[in-house]
Tab-separated table of C-alpha atoms and ligand atoms in Angstrom:
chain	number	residue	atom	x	y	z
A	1	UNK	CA	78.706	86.550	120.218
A	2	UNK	CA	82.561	87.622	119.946
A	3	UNK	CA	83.290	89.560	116.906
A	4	UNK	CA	85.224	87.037	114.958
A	5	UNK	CA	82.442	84.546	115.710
A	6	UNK	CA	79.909	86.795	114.374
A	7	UNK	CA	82.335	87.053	111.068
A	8	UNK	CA	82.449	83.414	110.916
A	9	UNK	CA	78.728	83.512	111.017
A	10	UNK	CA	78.051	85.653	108.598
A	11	UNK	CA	80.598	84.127	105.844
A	12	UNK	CA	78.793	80.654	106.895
A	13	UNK	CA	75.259	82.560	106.151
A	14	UNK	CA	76.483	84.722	103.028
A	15	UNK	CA	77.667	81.018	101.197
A	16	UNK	CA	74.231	79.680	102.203
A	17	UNK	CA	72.173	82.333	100.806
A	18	UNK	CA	74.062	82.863	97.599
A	19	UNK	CA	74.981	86.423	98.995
A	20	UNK	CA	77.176	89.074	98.395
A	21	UNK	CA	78.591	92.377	100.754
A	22	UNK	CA	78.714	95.730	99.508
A	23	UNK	CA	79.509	98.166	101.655
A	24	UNK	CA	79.685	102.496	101.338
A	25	UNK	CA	83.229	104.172	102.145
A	26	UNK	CA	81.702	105.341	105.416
A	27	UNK	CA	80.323	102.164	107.015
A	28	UNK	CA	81.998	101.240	109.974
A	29	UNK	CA	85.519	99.839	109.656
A	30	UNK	CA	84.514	96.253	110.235
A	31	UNK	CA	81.891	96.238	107.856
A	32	UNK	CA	84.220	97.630	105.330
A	33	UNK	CA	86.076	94.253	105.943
A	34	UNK	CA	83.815	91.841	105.645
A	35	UNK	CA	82.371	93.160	102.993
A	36	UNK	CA	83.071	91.620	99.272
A	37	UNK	CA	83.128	95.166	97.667
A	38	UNK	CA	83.640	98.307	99.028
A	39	UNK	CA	83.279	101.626	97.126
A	40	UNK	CA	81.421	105.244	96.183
A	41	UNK	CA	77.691	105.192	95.110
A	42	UNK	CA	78.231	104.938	91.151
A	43	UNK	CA	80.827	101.784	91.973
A	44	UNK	CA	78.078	100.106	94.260
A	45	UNK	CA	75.622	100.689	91.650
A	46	UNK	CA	77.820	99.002	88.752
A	47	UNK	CA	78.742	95.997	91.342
A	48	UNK	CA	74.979	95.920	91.849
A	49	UNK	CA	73.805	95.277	88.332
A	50	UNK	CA	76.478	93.065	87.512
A	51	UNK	CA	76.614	90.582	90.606
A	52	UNK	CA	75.428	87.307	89.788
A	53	UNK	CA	74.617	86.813	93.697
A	54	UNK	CA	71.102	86.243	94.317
A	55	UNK	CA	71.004	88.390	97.338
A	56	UNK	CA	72.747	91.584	98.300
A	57	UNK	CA	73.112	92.325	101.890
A	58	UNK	CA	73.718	96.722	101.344
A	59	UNK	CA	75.625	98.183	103.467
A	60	UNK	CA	74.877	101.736	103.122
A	61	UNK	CA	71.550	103.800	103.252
A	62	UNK	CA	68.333	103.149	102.066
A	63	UNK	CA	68.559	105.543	99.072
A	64	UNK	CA	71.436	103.228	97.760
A	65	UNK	CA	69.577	99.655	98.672
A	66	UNK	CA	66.911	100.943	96.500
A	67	UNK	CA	69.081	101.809	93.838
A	68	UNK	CA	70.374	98.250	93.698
A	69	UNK	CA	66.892	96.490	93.715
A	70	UNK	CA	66.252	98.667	90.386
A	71	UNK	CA	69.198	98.110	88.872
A	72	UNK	CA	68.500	94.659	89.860
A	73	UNK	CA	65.131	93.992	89.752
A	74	UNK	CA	64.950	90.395	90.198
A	75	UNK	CA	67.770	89.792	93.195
A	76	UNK	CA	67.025	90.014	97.023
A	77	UNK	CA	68.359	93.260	98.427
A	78	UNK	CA	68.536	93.434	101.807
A	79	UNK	CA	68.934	96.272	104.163
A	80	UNK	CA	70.130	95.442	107.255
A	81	UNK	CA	68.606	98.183	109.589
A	82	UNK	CA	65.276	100.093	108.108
A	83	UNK	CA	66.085	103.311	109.695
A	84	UNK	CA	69.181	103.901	107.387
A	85	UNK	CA	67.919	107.239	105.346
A	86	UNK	CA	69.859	109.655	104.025
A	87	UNK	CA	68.340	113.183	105.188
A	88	UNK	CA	69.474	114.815	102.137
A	89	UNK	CA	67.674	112.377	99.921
A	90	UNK	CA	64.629	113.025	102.276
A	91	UNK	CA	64.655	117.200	101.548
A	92	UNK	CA	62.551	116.438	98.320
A	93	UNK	CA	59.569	114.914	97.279
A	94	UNK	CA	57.939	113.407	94.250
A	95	UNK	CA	55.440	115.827	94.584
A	96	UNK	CA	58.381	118.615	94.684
A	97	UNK	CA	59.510	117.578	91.739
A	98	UNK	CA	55.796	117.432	89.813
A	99	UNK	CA	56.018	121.081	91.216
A	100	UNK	CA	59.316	121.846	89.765
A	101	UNK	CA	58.268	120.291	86.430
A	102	UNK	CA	54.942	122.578	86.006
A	103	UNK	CA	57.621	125.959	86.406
A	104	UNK	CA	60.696	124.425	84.180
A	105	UNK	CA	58.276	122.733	81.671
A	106	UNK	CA	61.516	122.507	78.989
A	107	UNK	CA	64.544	121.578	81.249
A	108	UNK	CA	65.964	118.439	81.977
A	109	UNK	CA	65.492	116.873	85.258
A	110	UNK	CA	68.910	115.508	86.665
A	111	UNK	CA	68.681	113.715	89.905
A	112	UNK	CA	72.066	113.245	92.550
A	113	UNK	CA	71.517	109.238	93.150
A	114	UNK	CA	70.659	110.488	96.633
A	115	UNK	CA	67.080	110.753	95.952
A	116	UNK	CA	63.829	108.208	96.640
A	117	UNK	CA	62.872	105.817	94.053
A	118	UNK	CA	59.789	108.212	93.780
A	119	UNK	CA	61.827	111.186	93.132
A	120	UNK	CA	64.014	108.996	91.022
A	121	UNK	CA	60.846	108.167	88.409
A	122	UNK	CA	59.909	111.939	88.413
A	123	UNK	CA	63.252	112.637	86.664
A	124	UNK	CA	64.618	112.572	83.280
A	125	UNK	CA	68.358	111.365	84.585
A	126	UNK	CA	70.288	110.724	87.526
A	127	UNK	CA	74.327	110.783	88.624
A	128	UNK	CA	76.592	110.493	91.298
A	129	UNK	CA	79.079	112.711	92.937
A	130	UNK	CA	81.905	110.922	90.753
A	131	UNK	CA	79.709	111.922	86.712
A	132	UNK	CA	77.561	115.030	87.685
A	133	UNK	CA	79.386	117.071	85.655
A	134	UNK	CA	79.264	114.649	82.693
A	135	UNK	CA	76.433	114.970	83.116
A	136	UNK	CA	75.548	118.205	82.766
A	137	UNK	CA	77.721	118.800	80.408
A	138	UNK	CA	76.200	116.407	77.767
A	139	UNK	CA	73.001	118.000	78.613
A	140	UNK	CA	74.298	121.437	78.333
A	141	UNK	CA	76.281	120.865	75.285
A	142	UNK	CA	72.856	118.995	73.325
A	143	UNK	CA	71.327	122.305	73.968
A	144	UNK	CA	69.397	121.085	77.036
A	145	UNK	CA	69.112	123.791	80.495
A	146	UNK	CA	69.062	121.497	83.761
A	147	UNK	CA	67.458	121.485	86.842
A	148	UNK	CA	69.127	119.673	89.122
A	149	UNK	CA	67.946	117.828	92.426
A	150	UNK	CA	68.331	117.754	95.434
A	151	UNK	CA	72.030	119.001	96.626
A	152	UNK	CA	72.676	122.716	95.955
A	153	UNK	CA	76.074	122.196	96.623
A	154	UNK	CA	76.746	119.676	94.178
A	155	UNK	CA	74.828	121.832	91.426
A	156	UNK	CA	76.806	124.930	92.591
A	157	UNK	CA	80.195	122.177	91.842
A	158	UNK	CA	78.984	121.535	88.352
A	159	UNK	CA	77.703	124.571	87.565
A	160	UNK	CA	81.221	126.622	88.615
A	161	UNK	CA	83.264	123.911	86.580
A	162	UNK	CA	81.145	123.103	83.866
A	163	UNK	CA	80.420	126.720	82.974
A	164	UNK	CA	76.411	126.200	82.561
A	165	UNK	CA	73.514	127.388	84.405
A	166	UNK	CA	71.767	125.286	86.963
A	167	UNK	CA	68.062	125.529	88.797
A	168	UNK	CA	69.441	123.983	91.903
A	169	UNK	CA	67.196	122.506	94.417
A	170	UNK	CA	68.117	123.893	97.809
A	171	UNK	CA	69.006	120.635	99.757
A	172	UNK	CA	72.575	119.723	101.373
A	173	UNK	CA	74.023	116.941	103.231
A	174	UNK	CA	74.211	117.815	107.019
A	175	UNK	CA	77.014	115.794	107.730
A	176	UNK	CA	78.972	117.651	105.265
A	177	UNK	CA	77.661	120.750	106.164
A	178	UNK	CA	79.221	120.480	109.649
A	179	UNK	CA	82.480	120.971	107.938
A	180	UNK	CA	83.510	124.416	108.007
A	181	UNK	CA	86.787	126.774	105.941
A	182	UNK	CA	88.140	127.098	109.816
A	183	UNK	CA	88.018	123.679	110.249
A	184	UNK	CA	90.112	122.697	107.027
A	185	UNK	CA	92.247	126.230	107.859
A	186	UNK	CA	93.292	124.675	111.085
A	187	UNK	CA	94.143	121.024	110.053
A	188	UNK	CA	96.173	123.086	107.064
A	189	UNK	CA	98.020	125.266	109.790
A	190	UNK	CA	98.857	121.560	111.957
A	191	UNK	CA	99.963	120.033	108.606
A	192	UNK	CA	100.923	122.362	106.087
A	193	UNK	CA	102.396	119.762	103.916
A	194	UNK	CA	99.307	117.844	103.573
A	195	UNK	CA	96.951	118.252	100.261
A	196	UNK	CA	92.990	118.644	100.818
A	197	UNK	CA	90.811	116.451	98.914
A	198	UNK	CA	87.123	117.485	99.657
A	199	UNK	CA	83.512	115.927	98.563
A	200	UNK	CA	81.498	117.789	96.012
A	201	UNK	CA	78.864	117.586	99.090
A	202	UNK	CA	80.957	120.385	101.090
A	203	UNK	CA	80.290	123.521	100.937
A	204	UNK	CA	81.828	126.117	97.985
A	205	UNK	CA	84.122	127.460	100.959
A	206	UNK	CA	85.594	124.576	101.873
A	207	UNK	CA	86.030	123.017	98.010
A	208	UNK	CA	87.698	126.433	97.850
A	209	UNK	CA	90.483	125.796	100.010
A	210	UNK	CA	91.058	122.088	98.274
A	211	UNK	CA	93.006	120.658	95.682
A	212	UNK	CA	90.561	118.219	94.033
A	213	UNK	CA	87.496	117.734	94.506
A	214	UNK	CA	85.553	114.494	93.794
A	215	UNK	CA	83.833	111.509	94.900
A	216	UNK	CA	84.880	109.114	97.718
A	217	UNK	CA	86.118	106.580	95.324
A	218	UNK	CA	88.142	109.069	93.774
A	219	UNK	CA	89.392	110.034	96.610
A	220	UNK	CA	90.730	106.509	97.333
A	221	UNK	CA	92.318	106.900	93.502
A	222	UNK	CA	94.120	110.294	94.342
A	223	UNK	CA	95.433	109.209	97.802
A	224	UNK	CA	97.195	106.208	96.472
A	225	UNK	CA	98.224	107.387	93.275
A	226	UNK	CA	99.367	111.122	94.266
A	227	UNK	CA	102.929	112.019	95.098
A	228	UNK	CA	101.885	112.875	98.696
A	229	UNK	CA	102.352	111.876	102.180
A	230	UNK	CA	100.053	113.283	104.317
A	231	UNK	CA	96.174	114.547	103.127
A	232	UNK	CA	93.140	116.790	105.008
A	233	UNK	CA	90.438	114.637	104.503
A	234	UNK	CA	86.684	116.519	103.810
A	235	UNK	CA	83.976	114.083	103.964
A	236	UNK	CA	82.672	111.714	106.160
A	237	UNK	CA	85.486	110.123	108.497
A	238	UNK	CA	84.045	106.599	107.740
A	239	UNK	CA	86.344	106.535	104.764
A	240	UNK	CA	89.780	107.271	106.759
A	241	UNK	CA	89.567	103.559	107.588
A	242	UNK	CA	90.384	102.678	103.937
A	243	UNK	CA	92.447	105.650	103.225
A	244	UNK	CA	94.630	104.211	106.197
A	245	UNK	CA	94.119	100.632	105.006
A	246	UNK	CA	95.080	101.520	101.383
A	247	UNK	CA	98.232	103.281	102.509
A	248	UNK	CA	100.114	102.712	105.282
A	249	UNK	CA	102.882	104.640	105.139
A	250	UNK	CA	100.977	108.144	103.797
A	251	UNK	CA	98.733	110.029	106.753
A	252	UNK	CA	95.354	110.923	106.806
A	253	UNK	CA	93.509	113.995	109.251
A	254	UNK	CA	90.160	114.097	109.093
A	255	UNK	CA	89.067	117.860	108.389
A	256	UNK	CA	86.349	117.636	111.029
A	257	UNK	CA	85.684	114.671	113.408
A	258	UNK	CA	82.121	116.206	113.337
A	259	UNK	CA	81.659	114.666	109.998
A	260	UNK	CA	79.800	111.703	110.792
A	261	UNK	CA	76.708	110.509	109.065
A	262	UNK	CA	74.583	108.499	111.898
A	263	UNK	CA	73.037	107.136	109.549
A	264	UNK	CA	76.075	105.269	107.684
A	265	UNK	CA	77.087	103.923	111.356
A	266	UNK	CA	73.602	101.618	111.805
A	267	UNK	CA	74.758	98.980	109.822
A	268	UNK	CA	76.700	96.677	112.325
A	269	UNK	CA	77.907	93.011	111.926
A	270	UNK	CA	75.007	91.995	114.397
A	271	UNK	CA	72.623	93.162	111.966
A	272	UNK	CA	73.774	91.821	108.983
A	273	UNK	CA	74.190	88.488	110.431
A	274	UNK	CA	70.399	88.713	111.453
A	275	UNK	CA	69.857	90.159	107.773
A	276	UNK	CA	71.059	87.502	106.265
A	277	UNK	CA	69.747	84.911	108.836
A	278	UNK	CA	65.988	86.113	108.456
A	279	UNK	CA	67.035	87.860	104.965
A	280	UNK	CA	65.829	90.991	106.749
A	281	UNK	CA	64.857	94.077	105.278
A	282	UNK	CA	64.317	92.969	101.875
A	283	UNK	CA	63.553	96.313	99.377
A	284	UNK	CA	59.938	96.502	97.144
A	285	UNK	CA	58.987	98.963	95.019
A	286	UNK	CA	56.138	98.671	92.764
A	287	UNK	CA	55.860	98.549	89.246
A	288	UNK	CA	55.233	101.491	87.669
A	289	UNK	CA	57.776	103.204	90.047
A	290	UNK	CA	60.540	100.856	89.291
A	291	UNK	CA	60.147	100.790	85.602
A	292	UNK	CA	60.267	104.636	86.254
A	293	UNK	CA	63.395	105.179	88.301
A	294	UNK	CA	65.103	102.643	85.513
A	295	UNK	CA	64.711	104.757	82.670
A	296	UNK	CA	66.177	107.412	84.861
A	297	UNK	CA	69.299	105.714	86.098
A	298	UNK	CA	70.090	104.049	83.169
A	299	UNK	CA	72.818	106.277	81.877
A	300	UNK	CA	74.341	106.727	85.380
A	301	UNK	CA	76.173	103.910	84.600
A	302	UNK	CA	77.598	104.664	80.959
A	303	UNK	CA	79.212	107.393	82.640
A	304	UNK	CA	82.760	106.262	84.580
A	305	UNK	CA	83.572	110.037	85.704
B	1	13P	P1	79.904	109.024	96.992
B	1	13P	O1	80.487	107.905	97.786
B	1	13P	O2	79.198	108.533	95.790
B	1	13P	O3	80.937	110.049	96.674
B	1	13P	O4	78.748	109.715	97.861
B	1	13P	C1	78.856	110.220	99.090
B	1	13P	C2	77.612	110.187	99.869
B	1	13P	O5	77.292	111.069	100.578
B	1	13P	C3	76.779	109.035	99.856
B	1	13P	O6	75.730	109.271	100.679
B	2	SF4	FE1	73.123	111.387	103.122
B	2	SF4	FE2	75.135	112.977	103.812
B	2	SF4	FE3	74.823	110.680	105.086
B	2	SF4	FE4	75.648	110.723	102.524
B	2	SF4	S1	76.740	111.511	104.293
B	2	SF4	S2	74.081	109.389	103.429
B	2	SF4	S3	74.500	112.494	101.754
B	2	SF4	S4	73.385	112.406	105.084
């Protein structure tokens, strides 16, 4: 089938099955435009309770389909291709956590929303990249200590700018990872005019050598809105199709081209149209572990940034 049949297809589908898009900021750049929203992980997450489609086809990885179905409990959410995990997410365990708990008996468990459902319920609250600090500043400043889960680099983030002390699992993102200071040094020597907006993911070297730091959707915020024409990009390259989209006339360099989740690149038109056709893979989680993981992610969304 030729791609703008396949599009056709799927808007035919998405109508029949009462159906909405939403899509991550790294899918691929054609899923990105078919979808009906397009954003970070707290943005999907707010689109996701509030949708009054009965299905969502997610874009994204698993971690973020199941976030969805508990913020939504009684919609379809679909996952177009199974195998779409987020390593990261997959570095800890409920059982980790139980571990954790027995050694930090008086802390407060914060989860990054890049964690299992399982993990999720074992927790007392969970963020994104775009409130962590928040976050852990509310905590902090109620007199709470945190132990956060599972990204050390996003602890170390809101640790160094919040001031408090953080038990920081030890678990990364290895797409991030793969960006290195000499990568970012050398796009800065090509383009020395060009301001470097990096993902709390990355490691404390490179957020060193950037001017802001934040989410992906705030990303998309600062490149339109700052008085800039050209911007080092340090995250996954998926989003440089936006970026570009967004703003034509600015210029975007990805800091690495290594930066690719594989995982974020599954999700392809063909899929979703079979997704929706055969409402393929839907996402169940039982009870106990849902009512769980609720109570945990609750306050995500009270927090904007
Ligand atoms: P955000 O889009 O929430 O910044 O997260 C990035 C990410 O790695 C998602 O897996
Ligand atoms: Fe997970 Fe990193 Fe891929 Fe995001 S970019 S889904 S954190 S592996």
């Amino acid at each position: 089938m030729s791609q703008s049949s396949l599009v056709s297809e799927i808007i035919r589908l998405k109508k029949e099955r009462k159906a909405v898009i939403l899509a991550h900021n790294y899918q691929l750049p054609e899923v990105q435009d078919i979808a009906d929203f397009v954003g970070d992980s707290l943005g999907l997450s707010i689109e996701a309770a509030t949708t009054d489609a009965k299905t969502i086809i997610f874009c994204g990885v698993h971690f973020m389909a199941e976030t969805a179905k508990i913020l939504s409990p009684g919609k379809t959410v679909l996952l177009p291709d199974l195998n779409a995990g987020c390593p990261m997410a997959d570095m800890i365990t409920a059982r980790d956590v139980q571990e954790l708990r027995r050694q930090y008996p008086k802390h407060t468990f914060l989860c990054y929303v890049n964690t299992s459902a399982a993990v999720k319920a074992e927790c007392d609250l969970c963020c994104t990249s775009a409130n962590a600090r928040s976050m852990v500043r509310d905590i902090a400043s109620a007199g709470g200590k945190v132990v956060f889960v599972p990204d050390k680099h996003l602890a170390g983030y809101a640790a160094a700018t919040t001031g408090c002390d953080i038990v920081a699992w030890q678990g990364f993102c290895p797409t991030h990872a793969r960006i290195t200071p000499e990568d970012v040094l050398r796009q800065k020597e090509r383009h020395p005019e060009a301001v470097v907006l990096a993902h709390p993911e990355c490691s404390p070297e490179v957020r060193g050598l950037a001017r802001e730091v934040v989410s992906t959707e705030i990303m998309c915020h600062y490149a339109h809105n700052m008085n800039a024409g050209e911007f080092i990009i340090a995250t996954e390259i998926g989003i440089l199709h936006r970026l570009r989209k967004e703003n034509p006339a600015k210029r975007f360099y990805p800091a690495s081209e290594e930066a690719l989740c594989p995982n974020m690149k599954l999700t392809t038109l063909e899929k979703i149209r079979l997704s929706l056709e055969e409402m393929l893979h839907p996402v169940t989680l039982d009870r106990d572990t849902l009512f769980r993981a609720k109570k945990c992610i609750r306050r995500m969304l009270e927090y904007r940034s």
